[in-house]
Coordinates of N, CA and C in Angstrom, one line a residue:
Chain A
M1 N 0.8 -1.2 0.0 CA 0.0 0.0 0.0 C 0.9 1.3 0.0
K2 N 0.5 2.2 -0.9 CA 1.3 3.4 -0.9 C 1.0 4.3 0.4
K3 N 1.9 5.1 0.7 CA 1.8 5.9 1.9 C 2.0 7.4 1.7
M4 N 1.3 8.2 2.4 CA 1.6 9.7 2.3 C 1.6 10.3 3.7
A5 N 2.5 11.2 4.0 CA 2.6 11.9 5.2 C 2.6 13.4 4.9
I6 N 1.8 14.1 5.8 CA 1.7 15.6 5.6 C 2.0 16.2 7.0
I7 N 2.8 17.3 6.9 CA 3.0 18.1 8.2 C 2.1 19.4 8.0
A8 N 1.2 19.6 8.8 CA 0.3 20.7 8.7 C 0.7 21.7 9.8
T9 N 1.2 22.9 9.3 CA 1.7 23.9 10.3 C 1.0 25.2 10.4
K10 N -0.1 25.3 9.5 CA -0.8 26.6 9.4 C -2.2 26.5 10.0
G11 N -2.7 27.5 10.6 CA -4.0 27.5 11.2 C -5.0 28.5 10.6
T12 N -4.7 28.9 9.4 CA -5.7 29.8 8.7 C -6.6 29.1 7.8
L13 N -7.7 29.7 7.5 CA -8.7 29.0 6.7 C -8.2 28.5 5.3
D14 N -7.5 29.4 4.6 CA -6.9 29.0 3.3 C -5.9 27.9 3.4
M15 N -5.1 28.0 4.4 CA -4.0 27.0 4.5 C -4.5 25.7 5.2
A16 N -5.7 25.7 5.7 CA -6.3 24.5 6.3 C -6.7 23.5 5.2
Y17 N -7.1 24.0 4.0 CA -7.6 23.2 3.0 C -6.6 22.2 2.4
P18 N -5.4 22.6 2.0 CA -4.5 21.6 1.3 C -4.3 20.3 2.1
P19 N -4.0 20.4 3.4 CA -3.8 19.1 4.1 C -5.1 18.2 4.1
F20 N -6.2 18.8 4.3 CA -7.4 18.0 4.4 C -7.9 17.5 3.0
I21 N -7.7 18.3 2.0 CA -8.1 17.9 0.6 C -7.1 16.7 0.2
L22 N -5.8 16.9 0.4 CA -4.9 15.9 -0.1 C -5.0 14.6 0.7
A23 N -5.2 14.8 2.0 CA -5.3 13.6 2.9 C -6.5 12.8 2.5
S24 N -7.7 13.4 2.4 CA -8.9 12.7 2.1 C -8.9 12.1 0.7
T25 N -8.3 12.8 -0.3 CA -8.2 12.3 -1.6 C -7.2 11.1 -1.7
A26 N -6.1 11.2 -1.1 CA -5.1 10.1 -1.1 C -5.7 8.9 -0.4
A27 N -6.5 9.1 0.7 CA -7.1 7.9 1.3 C -8.1 7.3 0.4
A28 N -8.8 8.1 -0.4 CA -9.8 7.6 -1.4 C -9.1 6.8 -2.5
L29 N -7.9 7.1 -2.8 CA -7.1 6.4 -3.8 C -6.3 5.2 -3.2
G30 N -6.6 4.9 -2.0 CA -6.0 3.7 -1.4 C -4.7 3.9 -0.6
Y31 N -4.3 5.2 -0.4 CA -3.1 5.5 0.4 C -3.3 5.3 1.9
D32 N -2.3 4.9 2.6 CA -2.3 4.9 4.0 C -1.8 6.3 4.4
V33 N -2.6 7.1 5.1 CA -2.2 8.6 5.3 C -2.1 8.9 6.7
Q34 N -1.1 9.7 7.0 CA -1.0 10.3 8.4 C -0.7 11.8 8.2
V35 N -1.3 12.6 9.1 CA -1.1 14.0 9.1 C -0.6 14.4 10.5
F36 N 0.5 15.1 10.5 CA 1.1 15.5 11.8 C 0.9 17.0 11.9
F37 N 0.1 17.4 12.9 CA -0.3 18.8 13.1 C 0.7 19.4 14.2
T38 N 1.3 20.5 13.7 CA 2.2 21.1 14.7 C 2.1 22.7 14.6
F39 N 2.5 23.3 15.7 CA 2.4 24.8 15.8 C 0.9 25.2 15.5
Y40 N 0.7 26.2 14.6 CA -0.7 26.7 14.4 C -1.6 25.6 13.7
G41 N -1.0 24.6 13.1 CA -1.8 23.5 12.5 C -2.7 22.9 13.6
L42 N -2.3 22.9 14.8 CA -3.1 22.3 15.9 C -4.5 22.9 16.0
Q43 N -4.7 24.1 15.5 CA -6.0 24.7 15.6 C -7.0 24.0 14.7
L44 N -6.5 23.2 13.7 CA -7.3 22.4 12.8 C -7.9 21.2 13.5
L45 N -7.4 20.9 14.7 CA -7.9 19.7 15.4 C -8.9 20.0 16.5
R46 N -9.2 21.3 16.6 CA -10.2 21.7 17.6 C -11.6 21.1 17.2
K47 N -12.4 20.8 18.3 CA -13.8 20.4 18.0 C -14.5 21.5 17.3
D48 N -14.3 22.7 17.7 CA -14.9 23.9 17.1 C -13.9 24.6 16.2
L49 N -14.2 24.6 14.9 CA -13.3 25.2 13.9 C -13.7 26.7 13.5
S50 N -14.7 27.2 14.3 CA -15.2 28.5 13.9 C -14.1 29.7 14.1
D51 N -13.1 29.4 14.8 CA -12.0 30.4 15.0 C -11.0 30.3 13.9
V52 N -11.1 29.4 13.0 CA -10.2 29.3 11.9 C -10.6 30.3 10.8
K53 N -9.7 31.3 10.7 CA -10.1 32.5 9.9 C -9.1 32.8 8.8
I54 N -9.4 33.7 7.9 CA -8.5 34.2 6.9 C -8.4 35.7 7.0
S55 N -7.2 36.2 6.8 CA -7.0 37.6 7.0 C -6.5 38.2 5.6
P56 N -7.1 39.4 5.2 CA -6.6 40.0 4.0 C -5.2 40.7 4.3
L57 N -4.9 40.9 5.6 CA -3.7 41.6 5.9 C -2.4 40.7 5.6
A58 N -1.4 41.4 5.0 CA -0.2 40.7 4.6 C -0.5 39.5 3.7
N59 N -1.6 39.6 3.0 CA -2.0 38.5 2.1 C -2.4 39.2 0.7
P60 N -1.4 39.8 0.0 CA -1.7 40.6 -1.2 C -2.3 39.7 -2.3
A61 N -2.1 38.4 -2.3 CA -2.6 37.6 -3.4 C -4.1 37.3 -3.2
M62 N -4.7 37.6 -2.1 CA -6.1 37.3 -1.9 C -7.0 38.1 -2.8
P63 N -7.8 37.5 -3.7 CA -8.6 38.3 -4.6 C -9.7 39.1 -3.7
M64 N -9.8 40.4 -4.0 CA -10.8 41.2 -3.2 C -11.8 41.7 -4.2
P65 N -13.0 41.9 -3.8 CA -14.0 42.4 -4.7 C -13.7 43.9 -5.1
I66 N -13.1 44.6 -4.1 CA -12.7 46.0 -4.5 C -11.3 46.2 -3.9
P67 N -10.5 47.0 -4.6 CA -9.1 47.2 -4.0 C -9.2 47.8 -2.6
M68 N -8.4 47.2 -1.7 CA -8.5 47.6 -0.3 C -7.1 48.0 0.2
P69 N -6.9 49.3 0.6 CA -5.6 49.7 1.1 C -5.3 48.9 2.4
V70 N -4.0 48.7 2.7 CA -3.6 48.0 3.9 C -4.2 48.7 5.2
M71 N -4.2 50.0 5.1 CA -4.7 50.8 6.3 C -6.2 50.4 6.6
V72 N -6.9 50.0 5.6 CA -8.3 49.6 5.8 C -8.4 48.2 6.2
Q73 N -7.5 47.4 5.7 CA -7.5 45.9 6.1 C -7.2 45.8 7.6
M74 N -6.5 46.8 8.2 CA -6.2 46.7 9.6 C -7.3 47.0 10.5
L75 N -8.4 47.5 10.0 CA -9.5 47.9 10.9 C -10.2 46.7 11.6
P76 N -10.7 47.0 12.8 CA -11.4 45.9 13.5 C -12.5 45.3 12.7
G77 N -12.6 44.0 12.8 CA -13.7 43.3 12.1 C -13.4 42.9 10.6
M78 N -12.3 43.4 10.1 CA -12.0 43.1 8.7 C -11.7 41.6 8.5
E79 N -11.1 41.0 9.5 CA -10.7 39.6 9.5 C -12.0 38.7 9.5
T80 N -12.9 39.1 10.4 CA -14.2 38.4 10.5 C -15.0 38.5 9.2
M81 N -14.9 39.7 8.6 CA -15.7 40.0 7.3 C -15.1 39.2 6.2
A82 N -13.7 39.2 6.1 CA -13.0 38.4 5.0 C -13.4 36.9 5.2
T83 N -13.4 36.5 6.4 CA -13.7 35.0 6.7 C -15.1 34.7 6.2
L84 N -16.0 35.5 6.6 CA -17.4 35.3 6.2 C -17.6 35.3 4.7
M85 N -16.9 36.2 4.0 CA -17.0 36.3 2.6 C -16.4 35.1 1.9
M86 N -15.2 34.6 2.5 CA -14.6 33.4 1.9 C -15.4 32.2 2.1
K87 N -16.0 32.0 3.3 CA -16.8 30.9 3.6 C -18.1 30.8 2.7
D88 N -18.6 32.0 2.4 CA -19.8 32.1 1.6 C -19.4 31.7 0.1
K89 N -18.2 32.2 -0.3 CA -17.7 31.8 -1.6 C -17.5 30.3 -1.8
L90 N -16.9 29.7 -0.8 CA -16.6 28.3 -0.8 C -17.9 27.5 -0.9
K91 N -18.9 27.9 -0.1 CA -20.2 27.2 -0.1 C -20.8 27.4 -1.5
K92 N -20.8 28.6 -2.0 CA -21.5 28.8 -3.3 C -20.8 28.0 -4.5
K93 N -19.5 27.8 -4.3 CA -18.8 27.1 -5.4 C -18.8 25.6 -5.1
G94 N -19.5 25.1 -4.1 CA -19.6 23.7 -3.9 C -18.3 23.1 -3.3
V95 N -17.5 23.9 -2.6 CA -16.3 23.4 -2.0 C -16.7 23.0 -0.6
A96 N -16.2 21.8 -0.2 CA -16.6 21.3 1.2 C -16.1 22.2 2.3
S97 N -16.8 22.2 3.4 CA -16.3 22.9 4.6 C -15.2 22.2 5.2
L98 N -14.4 22.8 6.0 CA -13.3 22.1 6.7 C -13.8 21.0 7.6
E99 N -14.9 21.2 8.3 CA -15.5 20.2 9.1 C -15.9 19.0 8.3
E100 N -16.4 19.2 7.1 CA -16.8 18.1 6.3 C -15.6 17.3 5.8
L101 N -14.6 18.0 5.3 CA -13.4 17.4 4.8 C -12.6 16.6 6.0
R102 N -12.6 17.2 7.1 CA -12.0 16.5 8.3 C -12.7 15.3 8.6
A103 N -14.0 15.3 8.6 CA -14.8 14.1 8.9 C -14.6 13.1 7.9
L104 N -14.5 13.5 6.6 CA -14.2 12.5 5.5 C -12.8 11.8 5.7
C105 N -11.9 12.6 6.2 CA -10.5 12.1 6.4 C -10.6 11.0 7.5
L106 N -11.3 11.3 8.6 CA -11.4 10.4 9.7 C -12.2 9.1 9.3
E107 N -13.2 9.3 8.5 CA -14.0 8.2 8.0 C -13.2 7.3 7.1
A108 N -12.2 7.9 6.4 CA -11.3 7.1 5.5 C -10.1 6.6 6.3
D109 N -10.1 6.7 7.6 CA -9.0 6.2 8.4 C -7.7 6.9 8.3
V110 N -7.8 8.2 7.9 CA -6.5 9.1 7.9 C -6.2 9.2 9.4
K111 N -4.9 9.0 9.7 CA -4.5 9.2 11.1 C -4.0 10.6 11.4
F112 N -4.5 11.2 12.4 CA -4.1 12.5 12.8 C -3.2 12.5 14.1
I113 N -2.1 13.1 14.0 CA -1.2 13.1 15.1 C -0.9 14.6 15.5
A114 N -1.2 14.9 16.8 CA -1.0 16.2 17.3 C 0.3 16.3 18.0
C115 N 1.1 17.4 17.7 CA 2.4 17.6 18.3 C 2.3 17.9 19.8
Q116 N 2.8 17.0 20.6 CA 2.7 17.2 22.0 C 3.5 18.4 22.5
M117 N 4.6 18.7 21.9 CA 5.4 19.9 22.2 C 4.6 21.2 22.1
T118 N 3.8 21.2 21.0 CA 3.0 22.4 20.7 C 1.9 22.6 21.8
V119 N 1.3 21.5 22.2 CA 0.3 21.5 23.2 C 0.9 22.0 24.5
D120 N 2.1 21.6 24.8 CA 2.8 22.1 26.0 C 3.1 23.6 25.9
L121 N 3.7 23.9 24.7 CA 4.1 25.3 24.4 C 3.0 26.3 24.6
F122 N 1.9 26.1 24.0 CA 0.8 27.0 24.0 C -0.2 26.7 25.1
E123 N 0.1 25.7 26.0 CA -0.8 25.3 27.1 C -2.2 25.1 26.6
F124 N -2.3 24.3 25.5 CA -3.6 24.0 25.0 C -4.3 23.0 25.9
D125 N -5.6 23.0 26.0 CA -6.4 22.1 26.7 C -6.8 21.0 25.8
K126 N -6.3 19.8 26.1 CA -6.5 18.6 25.2 C -8.0 18.3 25.0
S127 N -8.8 18.7 26.0 CA -10.3 18.4 25.8 C -10.9 19.3 24.7
D128 N -10.2 20.3 24.3 CA -10.7 21.1 23.2 C -10.6 20.5 21.8
F129 N -9.7 19.4 21.8 CA -9.5 18.7 20.5 C -10.5 17.6 20.3
I130 N -10.6 17.2 19.0 CA -11.5 16.1 18.7 C -10.8 14.8 19.3
E131 N -11.6 13.8 19.5 CA -11.1 12.6 20.2 C -10.2 11.7 19.3
Q132 N -10.5 11.7 18.0 CA -9.8 10.7 17.1 C -8.4 11.1 16.8
I133 N -7.6 11.6 17.8 CA -6.2 12.0 17.5 C -5.3 11.3 18.5
E134 N -4.0 11.2 18.0 CA -3.0 10.7 18.9 C -2.0 11.9 19.2
F135 N -1.3 11.8 20.3 CA -0.3 12.8 20.5 C 1.1 12.2 20.4
G136 N 2.0 13.0 19.7 CA 3.3 12.4 19.5 C 4.3 13.5 19.2
G137 N 5.5 13.1 19.0 CA 6.6 14.0 18.6 C 7.2 13.7 17.3
A138 N 8.4 14.4 17.0 CA 9.0 14.3 15.8 C 9.4 12.9 15.4
A139 N 9.9 12.1 16.4 CA 10.3 10.7 16.1 C 9.1 9.9 15.7
T140 N 7.9 10.2 16.3 CA 6.7 9.4 15.9 C 6.4 9.7 14.5
F141 N 6.5 11.0 14.1 CA 6.3 11.3 12.7 C 7.3 10.6 11.7
M142 N 8.5 10.7 12.1 CA 9.6 10.1 11.2 C 9.4 8.6 11.0
E143 N 8.9 7.9 12.0 CA 8.7 6.5 11.9 C 7.8 6.1 10.7
F144 N 6.8 6.9 10.6 CA 5.9 6.7 9.4 C 6.4 7.4 8.2
A145 N 6.8 8.7 8.3 CA 7.3 9.5 7.2 C 8.5 8.8 6.4
G146 N 9.3 8.1 7.2 CA 10.5 7.6 6.6 C 10.2 6.5 5.5
D147 N 9.0 6.0 5.6 CA 8.6 4.9 4.7 C 7.5 5.3 3.7
T148 N 7.4 6.6 3.4 CA 6.3 7.1 2.6 C 6.7 7.3 1.1
D149 N 5.7 7.3 0.3 CA 5.9 7.6 -1.1 C 5.8 9.1 -1.4
I150 N 5.0 9.8 -0.6 CA 4.8 11.2 -0.7 C 4.9 11.8 0.7
C151 N 5.6 12.9 0.9 CA 5.8 13.5 2.2 C 5.7 15.1 1.9
L152 N 4.7 15.7 2.5 CA 4.6 17.1 2.3 C 4.6 18.0 3.5
F153 N 5.1 19.2 3.4 CA 5.1 20.2 4.5 C 4.2 21.3 4.0
V154 N 3.1 21.5 4.8 CA 2.1 22.6 4.4 C 2.1 23.7 5.5
Chain B
M1 N -26.3 0.6 -21.7 CA -25.4 0.2 -20.6 C -26.2 0.0 -19.3
Q2 N -26.1 -1.1 -18.6 CA -26.8 -1.3 -17.4 C -26.1 -0.5 -16.2
V3 N -26.9 0.3 -15.6 CA -26.4 1.1 -14.4 C -26.9 0.5 -13.1
D4 N -26.0 0.2 -12.2 CA -26.5 -0.4 -10.9 C -26.7 0.6 -9.8
K5 N -26.0 1.7 -10.0 CA -26.1 2.8 -8.9 C -25.8 4.1 -9.6
E6 N -26.5 5.1 -9.0 CA -26.3 6.5 -9.5 C -25.7 7.4 -8.4
L7 N -24.9 8.3 -8.8 CA -24.4 9.3 -7.9 C -24.5 10.7 -8.5
D8 N -25.3 11.6 -7.8 CA -25.5 12.9 -8.2 C -24.5 13.8 -7.5
A9 N -23.4 14.2 -8.2 CA -22.3 15.0 -7.6 C -22.4 16.4 -8.2
R10 N -23.6 16.8 -8.7 CA -23.7 18.1 -9.3 C -23.6 19.2 -8.3
G11 N -22.9 20.3 -8.6 CA -22.7 21.4 -7.7 C -21.6 21.2 -6.7
L12 N -20.9 20.0 -6.7 CA -19.8 19.8 -5.8 C -18.5 20.1 -6.5
N13 N -17.6 20.6 -5.7 CA -16.2 20.9 -6.3 C -15.2 19.9 -5.7
C14 N -14.0 20.0 -6.3 CA -12.9 19.2 -5.9 C -12.6 19.3 -4.4
P15 N -12.4 18.2 -3.7 CA -12.3 16.8 -4.2 C -13.6 16.0 -3.9
L16 N -14.7 16.6 -3.7 CA -15.9 15.9 -3.3 C -16.4 14.9 -4.3
P17 N -16.4 15.2 -5.6 CA -16.9 14.2 -6.6 C -16.1 12.9 -6.5
I18 N -14.8 13.0 -6.3 CA -14.0 11.8 -6.2 C -14.3 11.1 -4.9
L19 N -14.4 11.8 -3.8 CA -14.6 11.2 -2.5 C -15.9 10.5 -2.4
K20 N -16.9 11.1 -3.0 CA -18.3 10.5 -3.0 C -18.3 9.3 -4.0
T21 N -17.6 9.4 -5.0 CA -17.5 8.3 -5.9 C -16.9 7.1 -5.2
K22 N -15.8 7.3 -4.5 CA -15.2 6.3 -3.7 C -16.1 5.6 -2.7
K23 N -16.9 6.5 -2.1 CA -17.9 6.0 -1.1 C -19.0 5.2 -1.8
S24 N -19.4 5.7 -2.9 CA -20.5 5.0 -3.6 C -20.1 3.6 -4.1
L25 N -18.8 3.5 -4.5 CA -18.3 2.2 -5.0 C -18.1 1.2 -3.8
A26 N -18.0 1.7 -2.6 CA -17.6 0.8 -1.5 C -18.6 -0.3 -1.3
D27 N -19.9 0.0 -1.4 CA -20.9 -1.1 -1.1 C -21.4 -1.8 -2.4
M28 N -20.6 -1.6 -3.5 CA -21.0 -2.3 -4.8 C -20.2 -3.5 -4.9
T29 N -20.7 -4.4 -5.8 CA -19.9 -5.6 -6.0 C -19.1 -5.5 -7.3
S30 N -18.1 -6.3 -7.5 CA -17.2 -6.3 -8.6 C -18.0 -6.5 -9.9
G31 N -17.7 -5.6 -10.9 CA -18.4 -5.7 -12.2 C -19.6 -4.8 -12.3
Q32 N -20.1 -4.3 -11.2 CA -21.3 -3.4 -11.2 C -20.9 -2.0 -11.8
V33 N -21.8 -1.3 -12.3 CA -21.5 0.0 -12.9 C -22.2 1.2 -12.1
L34 N -21.3 2.2 -11.9 CA -21.8 3.4 -11.2 C -21.8 4.5 -12.2
R35 N -23.0 5.2 -12.2 CA -23.1 6.4 -13.0 C -22.9 7.6 -12.2
V36 N -22.0 8.5 -12.5 CA -21.8 9.7 -11.7 C -22.0 10.9 -12.6
V37 N -22.8 11.9 -12.1 CA -23.0 13.1 -12.8 C -22.4 14.3 -12.1
S38 N -21.6 15.1 -12.7 CA -20.9 16.1 -12.1 C -20.9 17.4 -12.9
T39 N -20.8 18.6 -12.2 CA -20.7 19.8 -13.0 C -19.3 20.4 -12.9
D40 N -18.4 19.7 -12.2 CA -17.1 20.2 -12.0 C -16.2 19.8 -13.2
C41 N -15.8 20.7 -14.0 CA -15.0 20.4 -15.2 C -13.7 19.7 -14.8
G42 N -13.2 20.0 -13.6 CA -11.9 19.4 -13.2 C -12.1 17.9 -12.9
S43 N -13.4 17.4 -12.8 CA -13.6 16.0 -12.4 C -13.3 15.1 -13.7
V44 N -13.2 15.7 -14.9 CA -13.0 14.9 -16.1 C -11.6 14.3 -16.0
K45 N -10.6 15.1 -15.7 CA -9.2 14.6 -15.5 C -9.1 13.8 -14.2
D46 N -9.8 14.2 -13.2 CA -9.7 13.6 -11.9 C -10.3 12.2 -11.9
M47 N -11.4 12.0 -12.6 CA -12.1 10.7 -12.6 C -11.2 9.7 -13.3
Q48 N -10.5 10.2 -14.4 CA -9.6 9.3 -15.1 C -8.4 8.9 -14.2
A49 N -7.9 9.9 -13.5 CA -6.8 9.6 -12.5 C -7.2 8.7 -11.4
F50 N -8.5 8.8 -11.0 CA -9.0 8.0 -9.9 C -9.1 6.5 -10.5
S51 N -9.6 6.4 -11.7 CA -9.7 5.1 -12.3 C -8.3 4.5 -12.5
N52 N -7.3 5.2 -13.0 CA -6.0 4.7 -13.2 C -5.3 4.2 -11.9
Q53 N -5.6 4.9 -10.8 CA -5.0 4.6 -9.5 C -5.7 3.5 -8.7
T54 N -7.0 3.4 -8.9 CA -7.7 2.4 -8.1 C -8.1 1.1 -8.9
G55 N -8.0 1.2 -10.2 CA -8.2 0.0 -11.0 C -9.7 -0.2 -11.3
N56 N -10.6 0.7 -10.9 CA -12.0 0.7 -11.3 C -12.0 1.3 -12.7
T57 N -12.7 0.6 -13.6 CA -12.6 1.0 -15.0 C -13.5 2.1 -15.4
L58 N -13.0 3.2 -16.0 CA -13.8 4.3 -16.5 C -14.3 3.9 -17.9
L59 N -15.6 3.4 -18.0 CA -16.1 2.9 -19.2 C -16.3 4.0 -20.2
S60 N -16.9 5.1 -19.8 CA -17.1 6.2 -20.7 C -17.3 7.5 -20.0
T61 N -17.0 8.6 -20.7 CA -17.2 10.0 -20.1 C -18.0 10.7 -21.2
Q62 N -19.1 11.4 -20.8 CA -19.9 12.1 -21.7 C -20.1 13.5 -21.2
E63 N -20.2 14.5 -22.1 CA -20.4 15.9 -21.7 C -21.6 16.4 -22.4
A64 N -22.5 17.0 -21.7 CA -23.6 17.7 -22.3 C -24.2 18.8 -21.5
G65 N -24.3 20.0 -22.0 CA -24.9 21.1 -21.3 C -24.2 21.4 -20.0
G66 N -22.9 21.3 -19.9 CA -22.2 21.6 -18.7 C -22.2 20.5 -17.6
E67 N -22.7 19.4 -18.0 CA -22.8 18.3 -17.1 C -21.9 17.1 -17.6
Y68 N -21.2 16.5 -16.7 CA -20.3 15.4 -17.1 C -20.8 14.1 -16.5
T69 N -21.0 13.1 -17.4 CA -21.5 11.8 -16.9 C -20.4 10.8 -17.1
F70 N -20.1 10.1 -16.0 CA -19.1 9.1 -16.0 C -19.7 7.7 -15.7
F71 N -19.2 6.7 -16.4 CA -19.6 5.3 -16.1 C -18.4 4.6 -15.6
L72 N -18.5 4.2 -14.3 CA -17.3 3.5 -13.7 C -17.7 2.1 -13.4
Q73 N -16.9 1.1 -13.7 CA -17.1 -0.3 -13.4 C -16.2 -0.7 -12.3
K74 N -16.9 -1.2 -11.2 CA -16.1 -1.5 -10.0 C -15.2 -2.7 -10.3
K75 N -14.0 -2.6 -9.7 CA -12.9 -3.6 -9.9 C -13.4 -4.9 -9.3

């Protein structure tokens, strides 16, 4: 069986998609898949994903309906507004929600590993995370990653 | 062509048509045919790639009025 390992390090809405899309698709194609979530990537393992947002700030490639100066992007509420607009667009275009993709990953036996060091570092409460995860470190990841056909850092 | 199961994947975008196809095939038996209808133009290439990698045969692909119809035979 082919194997794929992904390291997910980002906790924003846009950067949450690649690991979940690739993991669920690889699993559908018969791959044995593990995703190692570290640093901000751990936010993607929370039961509640409503805090996963996208910011137009320092993100010049983000398509905007109207040109928006950086000074405006800094205003309170802009992040929430950008997130709402993005989620609306995703839904309209038939793109799955993060919750749906994550559930599809779990259903397809994708293994999620949460970085224990990050949990300690940010003093995360483990009860905030979904139950279908394991906690581990770099060596845990390497044991699986060392034997994979595809290994990605997101 | 005899169709044993249908999947309506219209309105869904990558990777949902593939994921739902995989799920639909799961409870079918070898040799049965699944008909999938999609509106995602990217699924044309993806369905072929899915077939190549999983061994389920893509019997035919048809396009009409912005809808793509795939006939997949379960391995």
